[in-house]
């Protein structure tokens, strides 16, 4: 079993952000798996989405249930084989899992950043990740990969640092969010911001957590990550207790209600409210075509990486249509691109789940990368 | 699927260094060959999951699409050659895809089983649908939903105002120019808009 060890790197030099603000004295949490080869050609960066971290694969020593969020994809003998590749997971700025975030002390004030934490964009995160790679002595990535918001970062890597990226693997992602998608994010944000315990983002000082808002945010998010079919299959109209209706408007009646409340409660225990606002905003803002009059083909002209794109037919939050827009823009630029549209039932969540076709395509793609960069087997699968 | 001799004969119709779109590219063997032997580049279109994976594995660009939904993703005349090898007979919108082939490619090359090949004619005259090496299926389980002849393909191309650049048959890997509709199990049409 792969044992993961979280690490942290401090950066004293200020990082200039897209907003015009900057952040100084920050640190990034990260983990690495596998061995960097002598040519330094086998590095793979994994970017995370909303509710994840640098803990991508493996487990922590003595904690059997602490598997990384993409442990089914990454590890010894897995599709992204850590016996061949040196894989890096990094936690983004503004997150609540280790890297500098709104709950940490603002060096300018000596108090937690709270609502003053600078607004982050996908481009800012990528710039911060690039600094980490510099510190690790990695000039060029064999591949950068991610799903959903992580896919946006992988795409952005290919635009911001085209020479540093061999391949970009973009799963269940999009060139920007649709109005409906921004709308879901806004409902979630309003739930948090209007929670009386939010205190304008400075709830740390009041020693409270806007749990009600976080719960609702998670509930609505969760609904959009699943498909109608999967929800019906999993819960249908099943009642939580017995066969008889209780005729109550406020108690839990249906299993789906119980499930959503459970997910909401769990989330509110560990996720930071300001982080939720920051990350959903980064999602909203991402739009590489914006600086090219909305022309995605022109926006992607800068990318020289080879691409693998994957989408899932039942994913209505990041639908196949959006991935096809990316494919088309890459085709217009005559870039190397492969695209798999997996007929999986699980909606957006499918990108985190096991599906033989999905895993098979990614495995085959990384076998190809491995041949290209000469990523020989370096470790043992033991 | 066509045998190796057939597709190698077709591969030699593709000019060196062409940008190629291969509609219904299967496991990517043709594109792999064109890339390795003829300095070509391009993409395959494929609907089948296992074939998509096979293409990815061999380093052939593949895009998973249902051809019956059209080629709107591809710009006009954006490829030197668009191939449709043993694909046409599986398409519901065969005519539309033929037109799209000519729109997207400066040259289109279609190859498909010629139902008028003489052994097939003999079989039908004897009252039975043919089952041959080229058409190995029984009538009730064939994936070939379009059954046509070399002559039919030419007529369809003309009906769509396509310019026929070349037209011949292939039998045992050899080009058949004399009476291809009778003597060739594979029909080949090279055309442009």
XYZ file of C-alpha atoms in Angstrom, chain A residues 308 324 327-328 330-332 334-342 357 360-361 364-365 367-368 371, chain B residues 19 42-43 49 52-54 56-65 69 72-75 78-79:
48
model
C -6.770 13.736 -23.754
C -16.621 18.861 -27.464
C -12.059 19.389 -28.801
C -13.252 21.599 -31.639
C -8.037 22.169 -30.426
C -8.919 20.750 -33.852
C -9.103 24.269 -35.241
C -4.473 21.301 -35.495
C -3.426 20.108 -32.046
C -3.036 16.466 -31.072
C -6.195 15.565 -29.199
C -8.058 12.422 -28.278
C -11.528 12.480 -26.811
C -13.474 9.754 -25.045
C -17.153 10.153 -24.245
C -17.931 7.550 -21.610
C -13.752 2.145 -20.053
C -8.844 1.892 -19.541
C -8.573 4.991 -21.709
C -3.691 3.501 -22.248
C -2.955 7.197 -22.585
C 1.193 4.015 -21.214
C 1.738 6.054 -24.333
C 6.816 5.303 -23.819
C -3.630 15.559 -42.983
C -4.645 13.513 -38.315
C -7.483 12.013 -36.349
C -15.218 2.206 -26.554
C -11.163 4.257 -28.829
C -8.927 2.742 -26.183
C -6.957 0.804 -28.812
C -5.225 5.890 -27.568
C -2.883 3.033 -26.725
C -1.104 3.153 -30.064
C -0.823 6.936 -29.990
C -3.370 7.641 -32.695
C -5.539 10.723 -32.114
C -9.117 9.535 -31.793
C -12.351 11.388 -31.188
C -15.314 9.451 -29.884
C -18.324 10.540 -31.898
C -24.674 13.032 -35.738
C -20.095 19.799 -37.440
C -16.951 19.840 -35.289
C -14.807 19.948 -38.432
C -14.271 23.014 -40.579
C -9.762 21.221 -43.139
C -8.223 17.884 -44.192
